[in-house]
Short mmCIF file of C-alpha atoms and ligand atoms in Angstrom, two decimals:
data_model
loop_
_atom_site.label_atom_id
_atom_site.label_comp_id
_atom_site.label_asym_id
_atom_site.label_seq_id
_atom_site.Cartn_x
_atom_site.Cartn_y
_atom_site.Cartn_z
CA UNK A 1 0.01 -0.21 0.12
CA UNK A 2 1.20 3.52 -0.71
CA UNK A 3 1.42 5.94 2.14
CA UNK A 4 0.88 9.68 1.93
CA UNK A 5 4.27 11.86 2.60
CA UNK A 6 2.88 14.08 5.24
CA UNK A 7 5.35 17.02 4.26
CA UNK A 8 3.17 17.38 0.88
CA UNK A 9 0.48 19.01 3.57
CA UNK A 10 0.05 22.52 4.88
CA UNK A 11 -2.23 22.20 7.85
CA UNK A 12 -5.32 22.30 6.28
CA UNK A 13 -4.20 19.23 4.20
CA UNK A 14 -3.12 17.38 7.13
CA UNK A 15 -6.11 17.94 8.99
CA UNK A 16 -8.27 16.73 6.00
CA UNK A 17 -6.00 13.81 5.98
CA UNK A 18 -6.63 12.87 9.69
CA UNK A 19 -10.07 13.30 9.21
CA UNK A 20 -10.00 10.40 6.95
CA UNK A 21 -8.40 8.10 9.47
CA UNK A 22 -10.97 9.31 11.91
CA UNK A 23 -9.19 11.78 13.67
CA UNK A 24 -9.96 15.27 15.07
CA UNK A 25 -8.21 18.59 13.97
CA UNK A 26 -6.04 19.06 16.76
CA UNK A 27 -4.57 15.91 16.43
CA UNK A 28 -3.44 17.24 12.83
CA UNK A 29 -1.99 19.95 14.76
CA UNK A 30 0.23 18.12 17.21
CA UNK A 31 1.24 16.02 14.44
CA UNK A 32 2.31 19.20 12.30
CA UNK A 33 4.20 20.61 15.35
CA UNK A 34 6.33 16.74 15.80
CA UNK A 35 7.02 17.30 11.89
CA UNK A 36 7.98 20.71 11.40
CA UNK A 37 8.96 22.06 14.85
CA UNK A 38 10.86 19.26 16.03
CA UNK A 39 11.75 17.42 12.99
CA UNK A 40 10.62 14.25 13.87
CA UNK A 41 9.90 11.62 10.97
CA UNK A 42 9.05 8.24 13.31
CA UNK A 43 5.71 8.08 14.49
CA UNK A 44 6.82 6.35 17.29
CA UNK A 45 8.64 9.24 18.73
CA UNK A 46 5.49 10.90 19.18
CA UNK A 47 4.62 10.03 22.50
CA UNK A 48 1.74 12.61 23.04
CA UNK A 49 -0.29 11.04 20.18
CA UNK A 50 -2.60 8.40 20.98
CA UNK A 51 -1.08 5.08 20.25
CA UNK A 52 -4.19 4.11 17.88
CA UNK A 53 -2.93 7.29 15.72
CA UNK A 54 0.72 6.55 15.85
CA UNK A 55 -0.28 2.90 14.46
CA UNK A 56 -2.67 4.27 12.19
CA UNK A 57 0.05 6.38 10.98
CA UNK A 58 2.52 3.72 10.72
CA UNK A 59 0.45 2.21 7.72
CA UNK A 60 -0.73 4.70 5.72
CA UNK A 61 1.67 7.81 6.16
CA UNK A 62 5.46 8.43 6.05
CA UNK A 63 7.77 11.56 6.69
CA UNK A 64 10.24 11.57 3.75
CA UNK A 65 13.26 14.04 3.23
CA UNK A 66 15.08 14.34 0.22
CA UNK A 67 18.45 12.62 -0.29
CA UNK A 68 21.58 14.88 -0.13
CA UNK A 69 24.00 14.65 -3.05
CA UNK A 70 26.42 16.77 -2.04
CA UNK A 71 26.65 19.30 0.68
CA UNK A 72 29.37 22.14 0.76
CA UNK A 73 30.26 24.65 3.24
CA UNK A 74 31.97 27.80 2.74
CA UNK A 75 34.51 29.68 4.83
CA UNK A 76 31.80 32.31 5.55
CA UNK A 77 29.09 29.77 6.94
CA UNK A 78 27.15 29.73 3.50
CA UNK A 79 26.14 25.95 2.98
CA UNK A 80 24.68 24.53 -0.19
CA UNK A 81 22.99 21.25 -0.75
CA UNK A 82 22.11 19.77 -3.99
CA UNK A 83 19.29 17.35 -3.34
CA UNK A 84 18.30 14.28 -5.12
CA UNK A 85 14.58 14.31 -6.53
CA UNK A 86 14.61 11.27 -8.53
CA UNK A 87 14.75 10.43 -11.78
CA UNK A 88 18.09 12.10 -12.66
CA UNK A 89 16.95 15.43 -11.43
CA UNK A 90 18.46 17.26 -8.85
CA UNK A 91 17.85 20.79 -7.18
CA UNK A 92 19.85 22.71 -4.47
CA UNK A 93 18.82 25.21 -1.38
CA UNK A 94 21.18 27.51 0.07
CA UNK A 95 21.81 28.59 3.55
CA UNK A 96 23.20 32.30 4.11
CA UNK A 97 23.67 33.12 7.56
CA UNK A 98 24.24 36.88 8.35
CA UNK A 99 24.51 38.67 11.71
CA UNK A 100 20.63 39.46 12.18
CA UNK A 101 18.93 36.54 10.06
CA UNK A 102 19.45 33.14 8.21
CA UNK A 103 18.31 32.90 4.78
CA UNK A 104 17.45 29.77 3.24
CA UNK A 105 17.25 29.79 -0.87
CA UNK A 106 14.97 27.36 -2.10
CA UNK A 107 14.03 25.71 -5.45
CA UNK A 108 10.85 25.30 -6.99
CA UNK A 109 11.24 23.10 -9.86
CA UNK A 110 13.94 21.21 -11.27
CA UNK A 111 15.14 23.28 -14.46
CA UNK A 112 13.05 26.46 -15.79
CA UNK A 113 10.80 27.04 -18.75
CA UNK A 114 11.56 30.68 -19.03
CA UNK A 115 15.08 30.43 -20.47
CA UNK A 116 16.38 33.87 -19.14
CA UNK A 117 19.44 34.61 -21.41
CA UNK A 118 21.77 35.11 -18.40
CA UNK A 119 20.51 32.57 -16.18
CA UNK A 120 22.17 28.79 -16.12
CA UNK A 121 18.98 27.14 -14.93
CA UNK A 122 17.33 28.58 -17.83
CA UNK A 123 19.71 27.50 -20.07
CA UNK A 124 19.27 24.07 -19.10
CA UNK A 125 15.66 23.82 -20.07
CA UNK A 126 12.98 22.51 -17.87
CA UNK A 127 12.62 19.34 -16.57
CA UNK A 128 9.34 18.97 -13.85
CA UNK A 129 7.71 20.96 -11.06
CA UNK A 130 8.59 20.15 -7.72
CA UNK A 131 5.81 18.92 -4.86
CA UNK A 132 4.70 20.52 -2.03
CA UNK A 133 6.71 18.20 -0.34
CA UNK A 134 9.76 18.29 -2.36
CA UNK A 135 9.67 22.22 -1.79
CA UNK A 136 9.05 22.11 2.11
CA UNK A 137 11.85 19.33 2.45
CA UNK A 138 14.44 21.53 1.85
CA UNK A 139 13.41 23.72 4.74
CA UNK A 140 12.60 21.03 6.79
CA UNK A 141 15.90 19.18 6.26
CA UNK A 142 17.97 22.39 6.16
CA UNK A 143 16.06 23.84 9.67
CA UNK A 144 16.93 20.39 11.44
CA UNK A 145 20.21 19.99 9.85
CA UNK A 146 21.63 23.23 10.86
CA UNK A 147 19.74 23.12 14.75
CA UNK A 148 22.38 19.80 15.16
CA UNK A 149 25.26 21.44 13.15
CA UNK A 150 25.13 24.87 15.16
CA UNK A 151 23.79 23.18 18.44
CA UNK A 152 21.13 25.21 18.48
CA UNK A 153 17.59 24.35 20.03
CA UNK A 154 15.87 27.90 18.64
CA UNK A 155 15.06 28.47 14.89
CA UNK A 156 17.90 29.18 12.79
CA UNK A 157 16.46 29.88 9.64
CA UNK A 158 14.52 33.62 9.76
CA UNK A 159 13.66 33.94 6.21
CA UNK A 160 13.29 31.88 2.95
CA UNK A 161 13.63 33.26 -0.55
CA UNK A 162 12.20 31.29 -3.53
CA UNK A 163 15.50 32.36 -5.57
CA UNK A 164 17.04 29.20 -6.24
CA UNK A 165 16.03 27.14 -9.57
CA UNK A 166 13.17 27.35 -11.22
CA UNK A 167 10.03 30.00 -11.55
CA UNK A 168 7.98 29.56 -8.49
CA UNK A 169 4.73 30.96 -10.30
CA UNK A 170 4.82 28.62 -12.66
CA UNK A 171 4.42 25.83 -10.31
CA UNK A 172 1.71 27.93 -8.40
CA UNK A 173 -0.47 24.89 -6.94
CA UNK A 174 2.60 23.56 -5.14
CA UNK A 175 3.85 26.46 -3.85
CA UNK A 176 1.10 27.96 -1.78
CA UNK A 177 0.42 25.13 0.16
CA UNK A 178 4.47 25.11 0.88
CA UNK A 179 4.44 28.78 1.80
CA UNK A 180 1.51 28.24 3.97
CA UNK A 181 3.75 26.06 6.00
CA UNK A 182 6.65 28.19 6.10
CA UNK A 183 4.46 30.89 7.73
CA UNK A 184 2.24 28.35 9.99
CA UNK A 185 2.74 28.99 13.37
CA UNK A 186 2.38 25.48 14.29
CA UNK A 187 5.54 25.10 11.67
CA UNK A 188 8.16 27.27 10.86
CA UNK A 189 5.98 30.50 11.66
CA UNK A 190 7.90 32.86 9.64
CA UNK A 191 6.53 36.38 9.23
CA UNK A 192 5.19 36.94 5.87
CA UNK A 193 7.50 39.63 5.24
CA UNK A 194 10.46 37.18 5.62
CA UNK A 195 8.87 34.88 3.08
CA UNK A 196 9.95 36.20 -0.53
CA UNK A 197 8.69 34.69 -3.79
CA UNK A 198 10.83 36.00 -6.86
CA UNK A 199 9.38 36.28 -10.09
CA UNK A 200 10.41 36.44 -13.57
CA UNK A 201 6.73 38.13 -13.99
CA UNK A 202 4.30 35.74 -14.96
CA UNK A 203 1.10 38.26 -14.04
CA UNK A 204 -1.70 36.41 -13.53
CA UNK A 205 -0.22 34.46 -10.80
CA UNK A 206 1.11 37.60 -9.33
CA UNK A 207 -2.68 38.65 -9.03
CA UNK A 208 -3.64 35.04 -7.40
CA UNK A 209 -0.87 35.04 -5.07
CA UNK A 210 -1.90 38.77 -3.83
CA UNK A 211 -5.15 37.05 -2.71
CA UNK A 212 -3.93 33.50 -1.66
CA UNK A 213 -0.51 34.36 0.69
CA UNK A 214 0.74 37.83 0.08
CA UNK A 215 4.31 37.28 0.84
CA UNK A 216 7.35 39.57 -0.05
CA UNK A 217 7.61 39.98 -3.91
CA UNK A 218 10.69 40.03 -6.09
CA UNK A 219 10.65 40.87 -9.79
CA UNK A 220 13.22 39.96 -11.90
CA UNK A 221 13.26 42.98 -14.05
CA UNK A 222 16.62 43.11 -15.63
CA UNK A 223 15.80 45.68 -18.10
CA UNK A 224 13.88 48.97 -18.51
CA UNK A 225 11.98 48.81 -22.15
CA UNK A 226 10.20 46.00 -23.51
CA UNK A 227 12.62 45.34 -26.62
CA UNK A 228 15.50 44.47 -23.90
CA UNK A 229 13.66 42.54 -21.87
CA UNK A 230 12.04 40.60 -24.50
CA UNK A 231 15.45 39.53 -25.43
CA UNK A 232 16.46 38.81 -21.81
CA UNK A 233 13.44 37.32 -20.22
CA UNK A 234 11.59 35.43 -23.31
CA UNK A 235 8.29 35.77 -20.88
CA UNK A 236 8.19 39.61 -21.46
CA UNK A 237 6.51 38.75 -25.15
CA UNK A 238 3.71 37.22 -23.11
CA UNK A 239 3.51 39.96 -20.41
CA UNK A 240 5.41 43.06 -21.31
CA UNK A 241 6.52 45.45 -18.66
CA UNK A 242 3.54 47.63 -18.34
CA UNK A 243 1.30 44.78 -17.72
CA UNK A 244 4.18 43.71 -15.04
CA UNK A 245 4.22 47.13 -13.07
CA UNK A 246 0.75 47.20 -13.19
CA UNK A 247 0.22 43.67 -11.81
CA UNK A 248 2.96 44.92 -9.11
CA UNK A 249 0.89 47.77 -7.76
CA UNK A 250 -2.47 45.47 -7.33
CA UNK A 251 -0.31 43.20 -5.42
CA UNK A 252 0.53 45.51 -2.79
CA UNK A 253 -2.96 46.45 -2.48
CA UNK A 254 -3.06 43.09 -0.46
CA UNK A 255 0.16 44.01 1.58
CA UNK A 256 -0.49 47.83 1.83
CA UNK A 257 2.97 48.80 3.68
CA UNK A 258 5.29 46.50 1.40
CA UNK A 259 7.16 47.13 -1.47
CA UNK A 260 8.32 45.64 -4.56
CA UNK A 261 11.89 44.48 -4.55
CA UNK A 262 13.06 44.88 -8.58
CA UNK A 263 15.91 42.51 -9.50
CA UNK A 264 18.41 43.82 -11.76
CA UNK A 265 21.12 41.72 -12.86
CA UNK A 266 23.81 44.23 -14.18
CA UNK A 267 24.85 43.12 -17.73
CA UNK A 268 28.08 44.49 -19.30
CA UNK A 269 27.33 47.01 -21.87
CA UNK A 270 23.40 45.44 -22.36
CA UNK A 271 21.43 46.97 -19.71
CA UNK A 272 23.64 49.18 -17.59
CA UNK A 273 23.86 52.23 -19.24
CA UNK A 274 23.35 55.55 -17.72
CA UNK A 275 20.03 55.95 -20.26
CA UNK A 276 18.99 52.55 -19.01
CA UNK A 277 19.11 53.87 -15.21
CA UNK A 278 17.10 57.13 -16.52
CA UNK A 279 14.34 54.68 -18.35
CA UNK A 280 14.42 52.40 -14.98
CA UNK A 281 13.61 55.93 -13.17
CA UNK A 282 10.48 57.10 -15.70
CA UNK A 283 9.04 53.75 -15.86
CA UNK A 284 8.63 53.43 -11.95
CA UNK A 285 7.63 56.97 -11.77
CA UNK A 286 5.03 56.35 -14.40
CA UNK A 287 3.54 53.53 -12.94
CA UNK A 288 4.14 54.88 -9.29
CA UNK A 289 4.91 51.36 -7.80
CA UNK A 290 6.41 51.21 -4.17
CA UNK A 291 10.18 49.65 -4.78
CA UNK A 292 13.40 49.33 -3.99
CA UNK A 293 16.07 48.16 -6.53
CA UNK A 294 18.37 45.32 -5.83
CA UNK A 295 21.45 45.14 -8.59
CA UNK A 296 23.17 41.62 -8.65
CA UNK A 297 26.42 41.50 -10.27
CA UNK A 298 26.11 38.85 -13.17
CA UNK A 299 27.64 35.33 -12.55
CA UNK A 300 28.86 35.00 -16.10
CA UNK A 301 29.15 31.39 -17.89
CA UNK A 302 30.39 30.97 -21.47
CA UNK A 303 27.41 29.94 -23.05
CA UNK A 304 25.83 33.23 -22.03
CA UNK A 305 27.53 35.26 -23.87
CA UNK A 306 27.40 37.89 -21.58
CA UNK A 307 29.78 39.41 -19.33
CA UNK A 308 29.45 40.88 -15.81
CA UNK A 309 29.50 45.04 -15.76
CA UNK A 310 32.57 46.40 -14.11
CA UNK A 311 31.99 47.60 -10.44
CA UNK A 312 32.15 51.30 -11.06
CA UNK A 313 29.38 51.18 -13.86
CA UNK A 314 27.20 49.25 -11.37
CA UNK A 315 27.97 51.83 -8.40
CA UNK A 316 27.08 54.50 -11.02
CA UNK A 317 24.07 53.25 -11.72
CA UNK A 318 23.38 52.80 -8.23
CA UNK A 319 23.74 56.29 -7.55
CA UNK A 320 21.53 57.11 -10.59
CA UNK A 321 18.72 55.79 -9.07
CA UNK A 322 19.50 56.26 -5.32
CA UNK A 323 19.83 60.07 -6.71
CA UNK A 324 16.15 59.95 -8.20
CA UNK A 325 14.87 58.79 -4.65
CA UNK A 326 14.89 55.14 -5.35
CA UNK A 327 16.28 52.74 -2.40
CA UNK A 328 18.75 50.88 -4.39
CA UNK A 329 20.97 48.24 -2.87
CA UNK A 330 23.89 46.40 -4.62
CA UNK A 331 23.82 42.61 -3.90
CA UNK A 332 27.39 41.25 -2.61
CA UNK A 333 28.71 38.54 -5.17
CA UNK A 334 30.48 35.13 -3.72
CA UNK A 335 34.04 34.56 -3.85
CA UNK A 336 35.31 33.81 -7.28
CA UNK A 337 35.73 30.16 -6.39
CA UNK A 338 32.22 29.80 -6.27
CA UNK A 339 31.40 32.27 -9.31
CA UNK A 340 28.89 30.12 -11.03
CA UNK A 341 25.30 30.70 -11.27
CA UNK A 342 22.71 28.85 -9.33
CA UNK A 343 21.59 25.56 -10.83
CA UNK A 344 24.66 24.67 -12.55
CA UNK A 345 25.58 21.54 -10.76
CA UNK A 346 21.79 19.94 -10.99
CA UNK A 347 22.43 20.75 -14.70
CA UNK A 348 25.42 18.49 -14.79
CA UNK A 349 23.41 15.77 -13.11
CA UNK A 350 21.27 15.21 -16.07
CA UNK A 351 20.56 16.69 -19.49
CA UNK A 352 16.98 17.68 -19.81
CA UNK A 353 16.58 19.09 -23.07
CA UNK A 354 18.72 19.89 -26.26
CA UNK A 355 19.22 23.04 -24.52
CA UNK A 356 21.11 21.24 -22.27
CA UNK A 357 23.12 19.45 -24.65
CA UNK A 358 24.10 22.67 -26.45
CA UNK A 359 25.60 23.73 -23.54
CA UNK A 360 27.44 20.13 -22.50
CA UNK A 361 30.86 22.46 -23.54
CA UNK A 362 30.11 24.84 -20.61
CA UNK A 363 28.99 22.12 -18.23
CA UNK A 364 32.31 20.61 -18.77
CA UNK A 365 34.06 23.70 -18.25
CA UNK A 366 32.41 23.75 -14.79
CA UNK A 367 32.08 20.09 -13.87
CA UNK A 368 35.01 20.17 -11.27
CA UNK A 369 33.68 22.42 -9.02
CA UNK A 370 32.29 20.68 -6.27
CA UNK A 371 28.86 22.65 -5.56
CA UNK A 372 27.63 25.55 -7.76
CA UNK A 373 24.99 27.13 -6.39
CA UNK A 374 23.22 31.02 -6.17
CA UNK A 375 26.18 33.17 -6.55
CA UNK A 376 25.22 36.36 -4.73
CA UNK A 377 24.34 37.51 -0.88
CA UNK A 378 21.70 39.17 0.45
CA UNK A 379 23.32 41.59 2.34
CA UNK A 380 24.13 44.93 1.05
CA UNK A 381 27.90 45.62 0.71
CA UNK A 382 29.44 48.83 1.51
CA UNK A 383 28.53 51.18 -1.14
CA UNK A 384 27.59 54.67 -1.29
CA UNK A 385 24.09 54.17 -1.90
CA UNK A 386 21.24 53.91 0.91
CA UNK A 387 20.71 50.64 2.73
CA UNK A 388 18.13 48.33 2.75
CA UNK A 389 15.09 49.42 4.81
N1 SAH B 401 12.77 32.24 -11.25
C1 SAH B 401 12.55 33.43 -10.46
C2 SAH B 401 13.49 32.83 -9.13
C3 SAH B 401 14.94 32.16 -9.37
S1 SAH B 401 16.14 33.14 -10.24
C4 SAH B 401 13.49 34.62 -10.86
O1 SAH B 401 13.54 34.63 -12.12
O2 SAH B 401 13.05 35.38 -10.21
C5 SAH B 401 16.71 33.98 -8.96
C6 SAH B 401 17.40 35.58 -9.15
O3 SAH B 401 19.01 35.02 -9.65
C7 SAH B 401 16.70 36.12 -10.22
O4 SAH B 401 16.51 37.37 -9.70
C8 SAH B 401 17.64 36.06 -11.37
O5 SAH B 401 17.41 37.16 -12.27
C9 SAH B 401 19.07 35.91 -10.86
N2 SAH B 401 20.26 34.99 -11.55
C10 SAH B 401 20.06 34.32 -12.46
N3 SAH B 401 21.05 34.17 -13.25
C11 SAH B 401 21.85 34.81 -12.69
C12 SAH B 401 23.30 35.12 -12.92
N4 SAH B 401 24.06 33.97 -13.69
N5 SAH B 401 23.84 36.23 -12.51
C13 SAH B 401 23.01 36.70 -11.25
N6 SAH B 401 22.00 36.48 -11.12
C14 SAH B 401 21.38 35.63 -11.31
FE1 SF4 B 402 13.99 30.78 -14.67
FE2 SF4 B 402 14.37 32.74 -13.25
FE3 SF4 B 402 16.42 31.53 -14.41
FE4 SF4 B 402 14.80 32.96 -15.67
S1 SF4 B 402 16.18 33.64 -14.30
S2 SF4 B 402 15.52 30.86 -16.32
S3 SF4 B 402 12.61 32.68 -14.48
S4 SF4 B 402 15.12 30.69 -12.76
#
C-alpha cells in the first residue's frame, strides 16, 4: 500500500488527511508540530499522540525527506545542498547566515521553462515541477540539520527566498501550500515579510498570490524597456513591462505597507548604461509602484555570451537610481571560487533538453566545481548607496 508523505500537506491538508483516518483537527496540529517544529519523522517518537493514531500513521503515512547528493560549506558559513529528486533530477538549496538573520534559498522546479539568457538554470531547460513536499523538504531538512550542526535549540532559519532553481509562479499549486507551511505558527512561523517569492513576471499568478498568500514579492526586471526585456526574459513577450508593473501595484493592495523588490542583473554593455537607469526611473514614476532596486552583479558562464558589468558602472547606476529617490542596494557577490550561477551543478546531473546538450561544453568547464549554487548574498555591501530599509 502506498503511504502519504506528510511533508506534502499544509495544516489544512493534514487536517483533511487526519479526518479520513477518523481523527480530530487538533491531532493534525500536534502531528504538524512534531514534524515541522521538532523535525520528527518517526511516528513512534510522537509520544503525546494516541497509540491508536500512531499505529494508523505507521501504515498510511510517512515523513520522507530528500536525499542529499552533496553538501558544501564555505568559509563564511554558507552551506549549499544538492538534493536528489529522482529520475536523474537534482535541485539545490543554500543557507546564508548573516548577523541578524539566517536565509534559506529554496528551489521550486527542476530546471526552468522561462529560459532567461543570463541564467544557467534557464539554459538547462525544464524538467519538472517540484511537489509541495519537495519544496518544504528543503526547509525541513535545512532547519533541523542546522540546529544540530550549529548546536542551537531555537530556530535557525528566519527568512526564505524562493530564488533557487525554477520559476515559482509556474508551479503555483505546489507553491502555495508550501508557503502556508512556512508561515504557519505550528510549523516554521516565519513572518509574511520574511518569505519572498521571486518571479520573472507571471502576471496572472502575481494576482492570485496577492489573494492567496501575500508574502514579500521580488520581480526579476533586468531591463527598462520591452525590446531589451523580450530578449533577456522571454516571458516578457507574453507579459510586457507595463502589465507587469500594474500587477505589482495590484499586489501591493494586498500588502499595503510593503514594496516590490526589483532585481536587476547588471550585464556589461547590455542593460547597464546611464540611459537604462534613466528609463527605469521614468518607468517606476509612470506606474507609481512602491519599490526598491536590488542590483545583482552577473555571474557569468560562457554559454550566455554575456559579461559582468564593471563595479564602477554598477555603483554609478546605483547612484543614479538613488539620487532619483529610489532605494537601491547592490548585492554582494560570492568569492570567485564559487562564481557560477545557481543551478549549474544540478544541470550536470542530467541533460534535460536539447538546450542542455548545446551547453555541454560549458558544463564540462564547470564540472570540477564541487557545488555551484546561488552566487550572491542578500546583504547590502558597503557602497555609497542607501542601505536596505
Ligand atoms: N525564477 C525566479 C526565481 C529564481 S532566479 C526569478 O527569475 O526571479 C533568482 C534570481 O537569480 C533572479 O533574480 C535571477 O535573475 C537571478 N539570476 C539568475 N541567473 C543569474 C546569474 N547568472 N547571475 C546573477 N543572477 C542571476
Ligand atoms: Fe527561470 Fe528565473 Fe532563471 Fe529566468 S532567471 S530562467 S525565470 S530561474
